[in-house]
Amino acid sequence: MVDRLKRALRRGVEGFKAFSPGQKAVIVIAVLALAVGGYFFATWASKPTMAALFSNLSPTDASAIVEDLGAANVQYELADGGATIMVPRDQVYELRIQMAGQGLPAGEDTGYSLLDKQGVTTSEFMQHVSYQRALEGELASTIKSIDGVEAATVHLALPQKDVFADDEQRPTASVLVKTAAGKDLTDSQVQAIVNLVSSSVEGMDAKDVTLAGADGAVLAKGGQTTTAAGGDASTKQTVAFENKMQDSIRSMLEQVVGKGKAAVTVTADLDYDNTETKTQSYNSDANTAPLAESQKTETFSGNGTAVGGVLGPDNIQVPSGQNGTNSYENSTTTRNNAVNSVTETRQSAPGTIRRMGIAVLLDSSVAASANTAQIQTLVQSAAALDATRGDSLAVTALPFDTTAATEAAKELAASQAAERQAQLMSTIKSGAAIGLIALLMLIAAFVSRRNRKRQQRSTLTPSERLQLEEMQAALERERTRELEGANAPQALEAGPTTRLGPDKETRQRDIAAMVETQPEEVAQLLRSWLGDRRESARR
């Protein structure tokens, strides 16, 4: 076995020595590349798959866990700025159990667990503070469970209850949230956090909660999200309405004047007030019989009596009335008719249009072929403009400046052409590199194979080399004798493998030329002759 290895190694060394310098360089580079690639592959294959052991760790817990992992010679990696610890996947559960046995991660004492540490001698003030801290911790933990919230901090202002206080103060809360990377809280999530906090504290209203983000932006204030409190929601709705109207009108006009030949601007004044109107009307039919009717009549007739009197001032007698005939009549009719009563309550939703103005600008190059009056009528009908509401419409034709658009189109076309050219050149370079490598490999393989065959054919045994030398010497002596004018045929001293027959001169020249130009074939021929001689000797 050892001899075989030595012979194989010796043949490999001899074969390598037979290569040209270029072939040797290619082989060395290939071996080095294979070695480096094998090293990196082995490193990658031997590296374990990592999984998260714990995440969102505090610096204290992360330090303690890393120290324990280092003491146990466990491979680990840190991620997320040290807040996440990665360990081999097959050791995750075992390490979690071990860390839990050591009380890690310890976390922070938040929530109602703070109340467990109170003693019997705790003052009322400390009890109040501990309760407030516990409530803040519980609310923060609850808020962090919302999707997209990475961290949360809650601060409560709980006023002391005083029996003799006239004005009772309301509790307030401020919440600071940090969202995950690339995520923002939606309006519904913001409102959910506000309602969650306000409902968890006795006597707190939603307007008493202020919510802010980690970037300092106020997300909710006064019980409303900033979009509603600051008027941004109405602004967004107005802008969305204007954009929708602009797109609709522009799309219609572009069907007439062409794409990019019309510009539309819509300005809308929307009413976001909630109004409620109640109307009550009464109606009765004259042909309908009354529900109830009553009539009362009083009649009186007769003579009057003389009117007596008393003395007036200064004993002057007051004159009495004259005798006469008196009459009196009074008639009263009461009729209760059936009356129809109608009560109508009308509540207008916010977002109604108070007033709207539309400006249409057409390119003068195409406006000549379009009827401005017809376009104005189309736009007025499409936008449902109302003159009584104060809506306005203006249609104007002016030349458009298309320089920027033309330059942008040229730059875009040039950029696309350059990108296509770069992709084509990259593809050509990659293909050329691959083809060159393949060609070099084929050439190296061909040359290596040819050299191996040449070496195998040219490698002579000592006896074959001796026969070849004797044959060459005999040919030289024969040529010398012929030049000296020797007439008698001379026999070669080369031994039995050299036989000269008729046409000796021609045969000698052919053999000499073959020895000089084709030593491999001559060596192969000598091998066959030696083989024949050995077989003859054995027989």
Coordinates of C-alpha atoms in Angstrom, one line a residue:
M1 CA 0.0 0.0 0.0
V2 CA 2.8 2.4 0.9
D3 CA 4.7 1.5 -2.3
R4 CA 1.6 2.3 -4.3
L5 CA 1.2 5.6 -2.7
K6 CA 4.8 6.5 -3.3
R7 CA 4.6 5.5 -6.9
A8 CA 1.4 7.5 -7.3
L9 CA 3.0 10.5 -5.7
R10 CA 6.1 10.1 -7.8
R11 CA 4.0 9.9 -11.0
G12 CA 2.1 13.0 -9.9
V13 CA 5.3 14.9 -9.3
E14 CA 6.8 13.9 -12.6
G15 CA 3.6 14.7 -14.4
F16 CA 3.5 18.2 -12.8
K17 CA 7.1 18.8 -13.8
A18 CA 6.3 18.0 -17.3
F19 CA 3.7 20.8 -17.5
S20 CA 4.5 24.2 -18.9
P21 CA 4.7 27.2 -16.5
G22 CA 1.3 28.4 -17.6
Q23 CA -0.3 25.0 -16.9
K24 CA 1.5 24.9 -13.5
A25 CA 0.1 28.4 -12.7
V26 CA -3.4 27.3 -13.6
I27 CA -3.2 24.1 -11.5
V28 CA -1.8 26.0 -8.5
I29 CA -4.6 28.6 -8.7
A30 CA -7.2 26.0 -9.1
V31 CA -5.9 24.1 -6.1
L32 CA -5.8 27.2 -4.0
A33 CA -9.3 28.2 -5.0
L34 CA -10.6 24.7 -4.1
A35 CA -8.8 24.9 -0.8
V36 CA -10.2 28.3 0.1
G37 CA -13.7 27.4 -1.1
G38 CA -13.5 24.1 0.9
Y39 CA -12.5 26.0 4.0
F40 CA -15.3 28.5 3.7
F41 CA -17.8 25.7 2.9
A42 CA -16.6 23.7 5.9
T43 CA -16.8 26.8 8.1
W44 CA -20.4 27.5 6.9
A45 CA -21.5 23.9 7.2
S46 CA -20.1 23.6 10.7
K47 CA -21.7 26.8 11.9
P48 CA -24.9 26.1 13.9
T49 CA -28.2 27.6 13.1
M50 CA -28.9 30.4 15.5
A51 CA -32.2 31.2 17.1
A52 CA -33.4 33.9 19.5
L53 CA -33.0 32.9 23.2
F54 CA -34.5 36.2 24.6
S55 CA -35.4 39.5 23.0
N56 CA -36.2 43.0 24.2
L57 CA -33.8 42.5 27.1
S58 CA -32.7 45.3 29.4
P59 CA -29.0 46.0 29.6
T60 CA -28.8 44.4 33.1
D61 CA -30.5 41.2 32.1
A62 CA -28.5 41.0 28.8
S63 CA -25.2 41.3 30.8
A64 CA -26.2 38.7 33.3
I65 CA -27.3 36.2 30.6
V66 CA -24.2 36.8 28.4
E67 CA -22.0 36.2 31.5
D68 CA -23.7 32.9 32.2
L69 CA -23.5 31.8 28.6
G70 CA -19.8 32.6 28.5
A71 CA -19.2 30.6 31.7
A72 CA -21.0 27.6 30.2
N73 CA -18.9 27.9 26.9
V74 CA -22.1 28.3 24.9
Q75 CA -21.8 30.0 21.5
Y76 CA -23.9 33.1 21.3
E77 CA -24.5 36.2 19.1
L78 CA -25.9 39.6 20.0
A79 CA -28.5 41.4 17.8
D80 CA -30.7 44.5 18.0
G81 CA -28.1 46.5 19.9
G82 CA -27.6 43.8 22.5
A83 CA -31.4 43.5 23.3
T84 CA -31.6 40.1 21.6
I85 CA -29.4 37.1 22.3
M86 CA -29.0 34.3 19.7
V87 CA -27.9 30.8 20.6
P88 CA -27.8 27.5 18.6
R89 CA -31.3 26.4 17.8
D90 CA -30.9 23.0 19.3
Q91 CA -30.0 24.5 22.7
V92 CA -32.7 27.2 22.9
Y93 CA -35.2 25.4 25.2
E94 CA -32.6 23.9 27.4
L95 CA -30.9 27.2 28.0
R96 CA -34.3 28.9 28.6
I97 CA -35.0 26.4 31.4
Q98 CA -31.5 27.0 32.8
M99 CA -31.9 30.7 32.8
A100 CA -35.3 30.6 34.3
G101 CA -33.9 28.5 37.1
Q102 CA -31.4 31.3 37.8
G103 CA -34.2 33.9 37.7
L104 CA -33.2 35.4 34.3
P105 CA -34.3 37.5 32.8
A106 CA -35.2 39.3 36.0
G107 CA -36.9 42.2 34.3
E108 CA -38.1 45.2 36.1
D109 CA -40.4 45.3 39.1
T110 CA -43.5 46.8 37.4
G111 CA -47.1 46.3 37.6
Y112 CA -49.0 45.0 40.6
S113 CA -46.0 43.0 41.7
L114 CA -44.8 46.2 43.4
L115 CA -47.7 45.9 45.8
D116 CA -46.3 42.6 47.1
K117 CA -43.3 44.2 48.6
Q118 CA -45.2 46.6 50.8
G119 CA -44.9 46.1 54.5
V120 CA -47.4 46.7 57.3
T121 CA -45.5 49.9 58.2
T122 CA -45.9 51.5 54.8
S123 CA -47.3 55.0 55.0
E124 CA -50.4 56.1 53.2
F125 CA -48.3 58.3 50.8
M126 CA -46.1 55.3 49.9
Q127 CA -49.2 53.2 49.3
H128 CA -50.5 55.8 47.0
V129 CA -47.2 56.1 45.1
S130 CA -46.9 52.3 44.8
Y131 CA -50.4 52.0 43.5
Q132 CA -49.7 54.7 40.9
R133 CA -46.5 53.0 39.8
A134 CA -48.2 49.6 39.6
L135 CA -51.0 51.0 37.5
E136 CA -48.6 52.7 35.2
G137 CA -46.6 49.5 34.8
E138 CA -49.7 47.4 34.0
L139 CA -50.9 50.0 31.5
A140 CA -47.5 50.1 29.8
S141 CA -47.4 46.3 29.6
T142 CA -50.9 46.2 28.0
I143 CA -50.0 48.9 25.5
K144 CA -46.9 47.1 24.4
S145 CA -49.0 44.1 23.5
I146 CA -50.6 46.1 20.7
D147 CA -49.2 45.3 17.2
G148 CA -46.5 47.7 16.2
V149 CA -45.7 49.0 19.7
E150 CA -42.2 48.2 20.8
A151 CA -42.1 50.1 24.1
A152 CA -44.4 52.2 26.1
T153 CA -44.2 54.5 29.2
V154 CA -47.3 55.7 31.1
H155 CA -47.3 58.6 33.6
L156 CA -50.4 59.2 35.7
A157 CA -51.4 62.2 37.7
L158 CA -53.8 60.9 40.3
P159 CA -55.0 63.7 42.6
Q160 CA -55.6 63.1 46.3
K161 CA -59.2 62.9 47.3
D162 CA -60.1 65.5 49.8
V163 CA -63.4 65.4 51.6
F164 CA -63.6 69.2 52.2
A165 CA -62.5 70.2 48.7
D166 CA -65.1 72.2 46.7
D167 CA -63.5 71.6 43.3
E168 CA -62.5 68.0 42.5
Q169 CA -59.5 67.7 40.2
R170 CA -59.7 65.1 37.4
P171 CA -56.9 62.6 36.9
T172 CA -54.7 63.0 33.7
A173 CA -52.4 60.6 31.9
S174 CA -49.5 61.0 29.4
V175 CA -48.4 58.1 27.3
L176 CA -45.2 57.8 25.3
V177 CA -44.9 54.9 22.7
K178 CA -42.1 53.7 20.5
T179 CA -43.2 51.9 17.4
A180 CA -41.2 49.2 15.6
A181 CA -39.1 50.1 12.7
G182 CA -41.1 50.9 9.6
K183 CA -44.4 50.9 11.4
D184 CA -46.8 53.7 12.4
L185 CA -49.9 53.6 14.6
T186 CA -53.1 54.0 12.8
D187 CA -55.9 56.3 14.0
S188 CA -57.9 53.4 15.3
Q189 CA -54.9 52.1 17.3
V190 CA -54.2 55.6 18.7
Q191 CA -57.9 55.9 19.8
A192 CA -57.7 52.4 21.3
I193 CA -54.8 53.4 23.5
V194 CA -56.5 56.6 24.6
N195 CA -59.7 54.7 25.5
L196 CA -57.7 51.9 27.2
V197 CA -55.9 54.3 29.5
S198 CA -59.0 56.5 30.2
S199 CA -61.1 53.4 31.0
S200 CA -58.5 52.0 33.4
V201 CA -58.3 55.0 35.7
E202 CA -61.3 56.0 37.8
G203 CA -62.7 59.3 37.0
M204 CA -60.6 59.8 33.9
D205 CA -62.1 60.9 30.6
A206 CA -60.6 60.4 27.1
K207 CA -59.9 64.1 26.8
D208 CA -57.6 63.8 29.8
V209 CA -55.1 61.5 28.0
T210 CA -52.2 62.8 25.9
L211 CA -50.4 60.3 23.6
A212 CA -47.0 61.1 22.0
G213 CA -44.6 59.1 19.9
A214 CA -40.9 58.5 20.5
D215 CA -40.1 61.1 17.8
G216 CA -41.9 63.8 19.7
A217 CA -45.0 64.0 17.6
V218 CA -48.3 64.3 19.5
L219 CA -50.6 61.5 18.4
A220 CA -53.6 62.3 20.6
K221 CA -54.7 65.2 22.7
G222 CA -57.9 66.2 24.3
G223 CA -59.5 62.8 23.6
Q224 CA -59.0 63.1 19.8
T225 CA -56.3 62.0 17.5
T226 CA -54.1 64.8 16.2
T227 CA -55.7 64.4 12.8
A228 CA -59.1 65.2 14.2
A229 CA -58.0 67.7 16.9
G230 CA -55.8 69.8 14.7
G231 CA -58.3 69.8 11.8
D232 CA -56.0 67.6 9.7
A233 CA -58.7 65.0 9.2
S234 CA -61.0 67.5 7.6
T235 CA -58.1 68.9 5.5
K236 CA -57.3 65.4 4.3
Q237 CA -60.9 64.8 3.4
T238 CA -61.1 68.1 1.5
V239 CA -57.9 67.4 -0.4
A240 CA -59.1 63.9 -1.2
F241 CA -62.4 65.3 -2.6
E242 CA -60.5 68.0 -4.6
N243 CA -58.1 65.4 -6.0
K244 CA -60.9 63.0 -7.0
M245 CA -62.8 65.8 -8.7
Q246 CA -59.7 67.0 -10.5
D247 CA -58.8 63.6 -11.7
S248 CA -62.3 63.0 -12.9
I249 CA -62.5 66.2 -14.9
R250 CA -59.0 66.0 -16.3
S251 CA -59.6 62.4 -17.4
M252 CA -62.7 63.5 -19.2
L253 CA -61.0 66.5 -20.9
E254 CA -58.0 64.4 -22.0
Q255 CA -60.4 62.3 -24.0
V256 CA -61.1 65.5 -26.0
V257 CA -57.9 67.5 -26.2
G258 CA -55.3 64.8 -25.6
K259 CA -53.2 63.6 -22.8
G260 CA -51.3 66.3 -21.0
K261 CA -53.1 69.1 -22.8
A262 CA -55.5 70.0 -19.9
A263 CA -54.9 71.2 -16.3
V264 CA -57.7 71.2 -13.7
T265 CA -57.7 72.8 -10.3
V266 CA -60.6 72.4 -7.9
T267 CA -61.1 74.4 -4.7
A268 CA -63.8 73.2 -2.4
D269 CA -65.2 74.6 0.8
L270 CA -66.8 71.8 2.8
D271 CA -69.0 72.1 5.8
Y272 CA -67.9 69.8 8.7
D273 CA -70.5 71.1 11.2
N274 CA -73.1 68.8 12.5
T275 CA -76.5 70.5 12.2
E276 CA -80.0 69.2 13.2
T277 CA -83.2 70.8 12.0
K278 CA -86.7 70.1 13.4
T279 CA -89.8 71.1 11.6
Q280 CA -93.4 70.7 12.9
S281 CA -96.4 71.5 10.7
Y282 CA -100.2 71.4 11.3
N283 CA -102.8 70.9 8.6
S284 CA -106.7 70.5 8.9
D285 CA -109.3 69.6 6.3
A286 CA -112.3 71.9 6.1
N287 CA -114.5 69.0 4.7
T288 CA -113.8 66.9 7.8
A289 CA -116.4 66.9 10.6
P290 CA -115.1 68.3 13.8
L291 CA -114.3 66.0 16.6
A292 CA -116.4 68.0 19.1
E293 CA -118.6 71.1 18.9
S294 CA -120.4 73.2 21.6
Q295 CA -122.5 76.4 21.4
K296 CA -123.6 78.8 24.2
T297 CA -126.1 81.6 23.8
E298 CA -127.2 84.3 26.3
T299 CA -130.2 86.7 25.7
F300 CA -131.7 89.5 28.0
S301 CA -134.5 92.1 27.4
G302 CA -136.6 94.5 29.7
N303 CA -137.2 98.1 31.0
G304 CA -134.7 99.9 33.2
T305 CA -135.5 101.6 36.6
A306 CA -134.7 105.2 37.6
V307 CA -131.3 105.7 38.9
G308 CA -131.1 107.3 42.4
G309 CA -128.1 108.9 43.7
V310 CA -126.5 110.6 46.7
L311 CA -125.6 114.1 47.2
G312 CA -122.5 115.1 45.6
P313 CA -120.1 117.6 46.8
D314 CA -121.5 120.9 48.1
N315 CA -124.9 119.2 48.5
I316 CA -125.4 119.0 44.7
Q317 CA -127.6 116.1 43.8
V318 CA -126.2 113.8 41.0
P319 CA -128.6 113.5 38.1
S320 CA -130.2 110.1 37.8
G321 CA -130.5 108.1 34.6
Q322 CA -133.4 108.1 32.3
N323 CA -136.0 105.3 32.1
G324 CA -135.7 103.1 29.0
T325 CA -135.9 99.6 27.4
N326 CA -132.7 97.4 27.5
S327 CA -131.7 94.1 25.6
Y328 CA -128.6 91.8 25.7
E329 CA -127.5 88.7 23.6
N330 CA -124.2 86.7 23.6
S331 CA -123.5 83.6 21.5
T332 CA -120.3 81.4 21.9
T333 CA -119.4 78.4 19.6
T334 CA -116.5 75.9 20.4
R335 CA -115.4 73.4 17.6
N336 CA -112.6 70.9 18.0
N337 CA -111.4 69.9 14.5
A338 CA -109.0 67.0 13.6
V339 CA -105.5 68.5 12.9
N340 CA -102.6 66.6 11.1
S341 CA -99.3 67.2 12.9
V342 CA -96.1 66.5 11.1
T343 CA -92.7 66.7 12.9
E344 CA -89.6 66.4 10.7
T345 CA -86.0 66.1 12.0
R346 CA -83.3 66.6 9.5
Q347 CA -79.6 66.1 10.5
S348 CA -76.9 67.0 8.0
A349 CA -73.8 65.0 7.9
P350 CA -70.4 66.8 8.0
G351 CA -68.7 67.2 4.6
T352 CA -71.4 68.9 2.6
I353 CA -70.3 71.4 -0.1
R354 CA -70.6 75.0 0.8
R355 CA -69.0 76.4 -2.3
M356 CA -66.7 75.1 -5.1
G357 CA -64.6 76.7 -7.7
I358 CA -63.1 75.0 -10.7
A359 CA -60.4 76.4 -13.1
V360 CA -59.6 74.6 -16.4
L361 CA -56.6 75.5 -18.4
L362 CA -56.3 74.1 -22.0
D363 CA -53.2 74.1 -24.2
S364 CA -53.7 76.7 -26.8
S365 CA -52.2 74.4 -29.5
V366 CA -55.4 72.2 -29.2
A367 CA -57.9 74.7 -27.8
A368 CA -58.6 76.0 -31.3
S369 CA -60.1 72.7 -32.3
A370 CA -62.2 72.5 -29.1
N371 CA -65.4 74.4 -28.3
T372 CA -64.8 76.3 -25.1
A373 CA -68.5 76.7 -24.4
Q374 CA -69.1 73.0 -24.8
I375 CA -66.2 72.2 -22.5
Q376 CA -67.5 74.7 -19.9
T377 CA -70.9 73.0 -20.1
L378 CA -69.4 69.5 -19.7
V379 CA -67.3 70.6 -16.7
Q380 CA -70.3 72.3 -15.1
S381 CA -72.4 69.2 -15.5
A382 CA -69.7 66.8 -14.4
A383 CA -69.0 68.7 -11.2
A384 CA -72.7 69.5 -10.5
L385 CA -72.0 73.2 -10.0
D386 CA -74.8 75.2 -8.4
A387 CA -74.9 79.0 -9.1
T388 CA -77.1 79.6 -6.1
R389 CA -74.5 78.1 -3.9
G390 CA -71.9 80.5 -5.3
D391 CA -69.9 78.0 -7.4
S392 CA -67.7 79.3 -10.1
L393 CA -66.1 77.9 -13.3
A394 CA -63.4 79.4 -15.5
V395 CA -62.0 77.9 -18.7
T396 CA -58.9 79.4 -20.3
A397 CA -56.6 78.5 -23.2
L398 CA -52.9 79.3 -22.8
P399 CA -49.7 77.9 -24.3
F400 CA -48.2 75.1 -22.2
D401 CA -44.4 75.1 -21.5
T402 CA -43.4 71.5 -22.4
T403 CA -39.6 72.1 -22.1
A404 CA -39.3 70.4 -18.8
A405 CA -41.4 67.4 -19.9
T406 CA -39.4 67.1 -23.1
E407 CA -36.1 67.2 -21.3
A408 CA -37.4 64.7 -18.7
A409 CA -38.5 62.4 -21.4
K410 CA -35.1 62.6 -23.1
E411 CA -33.3 62.0 -19.9
L412 CA -35.5 59.1 -19.1
A413 CA -35.0 57.6 -22.6
A414 CA -31.2 58.1 -22.3
S415 CA -31.2 56.6 -18.8
Q416 CA -33.2 53.6 -20.0
A417 CA -30.9 53.2 -23.0
A418 CA -27.8 53.5 -20.8
E419 CA -29.2 50.9 -18.4
R420 CA -30.0 48.5 -21.3
Q421 CA -26.5 49.1 -22.7
A422 CA -25.0 48.4 -19.2
Q423 CA -27.0 45.3 -18.8
L424 CA -26.0 44.1 -22.3
M425 CA -22.3 44.8 -21.6
S426 CA -22.5 43.1 -18.2
T427 CA -24.1 40.1 -19.9
I428 CA -21.4 40.1 -22.6
K429 CA -18.6 40.4 -20.0
S430 CA -20.0 37.6 -18.0
G431 CA -20.4 35.4 -21.0
A432 CA -16.9 36.3 -22.2
A433 CA -15.4 35.5 -18.8
I434 CA -17.3 32.2 -18.6
G435 CA -16.3 31.3 -22.2
L436 CA -12.7 32.3 -21.5
I437 CA -12.5 30.2 -18.4
A438 CA -14.1 27.3 -20.2
L439 CA -11.7 27.7 -23.1
L440 CA -8.7 27.8 -20.7
M441 CA -9.9 24.7 -18.9
L442 CA -10.4 22.9 -22.2
I443 CA -6.9 24.0 -23.4
A444 CA -5.3 23.0 -20.1
A445 CA -7.1 19.6 -20.2
F446 CA -6.1 19.0 -23.8
V447 CA -2.4 20.0 -23.2
S448 CA -2.3 18.0 -20.0
R449 CA -3.7 14.9 -21.7
R450 CA -1.3 15.3 -24.6
N451 CA 1.7 15.7 -22.3
R452 CA 0.6 12.6 -20.3
K453 CA 0.4 10.6 -23.5
R454 CA 3.7 11.9 -24.7
Q455 CA 5.4 11.2 -21.4
Q456 CA 3.9 7.7 -21.4
R457 CA 5.1 7.1 -24.9
S458 CA 8.5 8.7 -24.4
T459 CA 9.3 7.1 -21.2
L460 CA 11.8 4.3 -22.1
T461 CA 13.1 1.5 -20.1
P462 CA 16.9 1.2 -19.9
S463 CA 17.0 -1.7 -22.4
E464 CA 14.8 0.3 -24.8
R465 CA 17.0 3.3 -24.5
L466 CA 20.1 1.1 -25.1
Q467 CA 18.5 -0.4 -28.2
L468 CA 17.6 3.1 -29.5
E469 CA 21.2 4.4 -28.9
E470 CA 22.7 1.3 -30.6
M471 CA 20.3 1.7 -33.6
Q472 CA 21.3 5.4 -34.0
A473 CA 25.0 4.5 -33.7
A474 CA 24.6 1.8 -36.3
L475 CA 22.9 4.1 -38.7
E476 CA 25.6 6.7 -38.2
R477 CA 28.4 4.1 -38.9
E478 CA 26.5 2.8 -42.0
R479 CA 26.1 6.4 -43.3
T480 CA 29.8 7.0 -42.7
R481 CA 30.9 3.9 -44.6
E482 CA 28.7 4.7 -47.5
L483 CA 30.3 8.2 -47.7
E484 CA 33.8 6.6 -47.7
G485 CA 32.9 4.6 -50.7
A486 CA 32.5 1.2 -49.2
N487 CA 31.0 -1.1 -51.8
A488 CA 30.4 -4.1 -49.7
P489 CA 27.2 -4.2 -47.7
Q490 CA 27.9 -3.7 -44.1
A491 CA 25.8 -5.2 -41.4
L492 CA 24.6 -3.1 -38.5
E493 CA 25.9 -3.9 -35.1
A494 CA 22.6 -3.0 -33.5
G495 CA 21.6 -6.5 -32.7
P496 CA 18.6 -8.5 -33.8
T497 CA 16.1 -5.6 -33.7
T498 CA 17.9 -3.9 -36.6
R499 CA 17.4 -5.6 -39.9
L500 CA 18.4 -4.2 -43.3
G501 CA 16.9 -5.5 -46.5
P502 CA 16.6 -4.3 -50.1
D503 CA 16.6 -0.6 -50.8
K504 CA 19.0 -0.2 -47.9
E505 CA 19.8 3.4 -48.5
T506 CA 16.2 4.6 -48.6
R507 CA 15.3 2.5 -45.5
Q508 CA 18.3 4.0 -43.6
R509 CA 17.2 7.5 -44.4
D510 CA 13.6 6.7 -43.3
I511 CA 14.8 5.2 -40.0
A512 CA 17.1 8.1 -39.2
A513 CA 14.4 10.6 -39.9
M514 CA 11.9 8.7 -37.8
V515 CA 14.3 8.5 -34.9
E516 CA 14.9 12.3 -35.0
T517 CA 11.4 13.5 -35.7
Q518 CA 9.2 10.8 -34.0
P519 CA 11.1 9.4 -31.0
E520 CA 7.8 8.3 -29.4
E521 CA 6.7 6.1 -32.3
V522 CA 10.2 4.6 -32.4
A523 CA 10.1 3.9 -28.7
Q524 CA 6.7 2.2 -29.1
L525 CA 8.1 0.1 -32.0
L526 CA 11.0 -0.9 -29.8
R527 CA 8.6 -2.0 -27.1
S528 CA 6.8 -4.2 -29.5
W529 CA 10.0 -5.7 -30.8
L530 CA 11.2 -6.4 -27.3
G531 CA 7.9 -8.0 -26.4
D532 CA 8.1 -10.3 -29.4
R533 CA 11.6 -11.3 -28.5
R534 CA 10.6 -12.1 -24.9
E535 CA 7.7 -14.2 -26.1
S536 CA 10.1 -16.0 -28.6
A537 CA 12.6 -16.6 -25.8
R538 CA 9.9 -18.1 -23.5
R539 CA 8.8 -20.5 -26.2

